[in-house]
XYZ file of C-alpha atoms in Angstrom:
115
model
C 2.565 -8.334 -15.320
C -1.087 -7.276 -15.263
C -1.051 -6.374 -18.951
C 0.583 -9.705 -19.800
C -1.955 -11.589 -17.704
C -4.872 -9.722 -19.288
C -3.534 -10.391 -22.774
C -3.162 -14.095 -21.958
C -6.778 -14.238 -20.773
C -7.905 -12.580 -24.010
C -5.872 -15.111 -26.023
C -7.423 -17.969 -24.069
C -10.946 -16.675 -24.731
C -10.267 -16.120 -28.434
C -8.687 -19.564 -28.759
C -11.628 -21.304 -27.096
C -14.123 -19.355 -29.182
C -12.295 -20.126 -32.433
C -12.089 -23.799 -31.495
C -15.790 -23.892 -30.626
C -16.693 -22.262 -33.948
C -14.327 -24.723 -35.694
C -12.280 -21.886 -37.153
C -9.284 -24.193 -37.200
C -6.829 -21.837 -38.923
C -7.466 -19.053 -36.398
C -7.487 -21.468 -33.455
C -4.098 -22.877 -34.542
C -2.631 -19.388 -34.862
C -3.911 -18.462 -31.398
C -2.728 -21.756 -29.901
C 0.806 -21.114 -31.114
C 0.795 -17.664 -29.560
C -0.885 -18.836 -26.372
C 1.742 -21.543 -25.948
C 4.299 -18.881 -25.069
C 2.181 -17.558 -22.216
C 1.162 -20.763 -20.434
C 2.980 -22.831 -17.873
C 2.674 -26.618 -18.270
C 0.069 -26.676 -15.473
C -1.983 -23.933 -17.120
C -1.729 -25.659 -20.486
C -3.328 -28.849 -19.116
C -6.717 -27.084 -19.074
C -6.534 -26.745 -22.842
C -5.057 -30.140 -23.701
C -8.213 -31.763 -25.102
C -9.276 -28.681 -27.054
C -5.730 -28.149 -28.346
C -5.446 -31.781 -29.433
C -8.755 -31.542 -31.276
C -7.678 -28.331 -33.039
C -4.301 -29.787 -34.015
C -5.875 -32.958 -35.443
C -8.437 -30.957 -37.428
C -5.742 -28.595 -38.700
C -3.515 -31.481 -39.793
C -6.446 -33.221 -41.483
C -7.408 -29.977 -43.222
C -3.878 -29.533 -44.554
C -3.903 -33.139 -45.754
C -7.216 -32.652 -47.543
C -6.020 -29.444 -49.187
C -2.815 -31.167 -50.286
C -4.768 -34.066 -51.811
C -7.183 -31.686 -53.538
C -4.320 -29.664 -55.032
C -2.675 -32.865 -56.307
C -5.969 -34.117 -57.703
C -6.540 -30.800 -59.492
C -2.936 -30.719 -60.782
C -2.271 -27.480 -58.912
C 1.308 -28.541 -58.377
C 2.656 -25.357 -56.802
C -0.127 -25.304 -54.195
C 0.427 -28.997 -53.517
C 4.115 -28.321 -52.904
C 3.281 -25.454 -50.530
C 0.765 -27.517 -48.534
C 3.146 -30.466 -48.507
C 5.990 -28.368 -47.152
C 3.749 -27.019 -44.378
C 2.728 -30.567 -43.433
C 6.352 -31.720 -43.312
C 7.457 -28.690 -41.306
C 4.610 -28.685 -38.786
C 4.069 -32.430 -38.429
C 7.519 -33.903 -39.216
C 7.205 -37.171 -37.302
C 3.919 -38.313 -38.786
C 3.064 -40.933 -41.359
C 1.364 -38.157 -43.343
C 4.614 -36.164 -43.532
C 6.485 -39.249 -44.672
C 3.938 -39.957 -47.424
C 3.795 -36.311 -48.497
C 7.588 -36.121 -48.666
C 7.642 -39.089 -51.022
C 4.932 -37.531 -53.193
C 6.682 -34.151 -53.312
C 9.592 -35.641 -55.244
C 7.207 -36.752 -57.990
C 5.290 -33.467 -57.917
C 8.479 -31.441 -58.334
C 9.354 -33.562 -61.381
C 5.887 -32.832 -62.781
C 6.386 -29.093 -62.274
C 9.708 -29.259 -64.110
C 8.158 -31.279 -66.935
C 5.231 -28.825 -67.227
C 7.612 -25.871 -67.357
C 9.790 -27.419 -70.052
C 6.824 -28.450 -72.204
C 5.286 -24.963 -72.092
């Protein structure tokens, strides 16, 4: 129990530090792991920070998806799009990305057949 508690405290500190430094990828990874260690009452302390990290992470994924589409990096766009749909399934962004993925997959097929 003591080892588990100590590990949780280390996760909390790392999460807060990553969030403060705006290392969104690392903060998201730590948040997912930390989620398994916190009770709902303990999690309330991190709600605002967690919400901020999640929003920044989602926005970052959206920007990377748009950039990949803009640069015609279709495979990367598909990968980012699939992550968005999987991690944020009930969002407008996921709905829009899902619609775009159909067109992108057609483009990939067309590029492969024309090569």
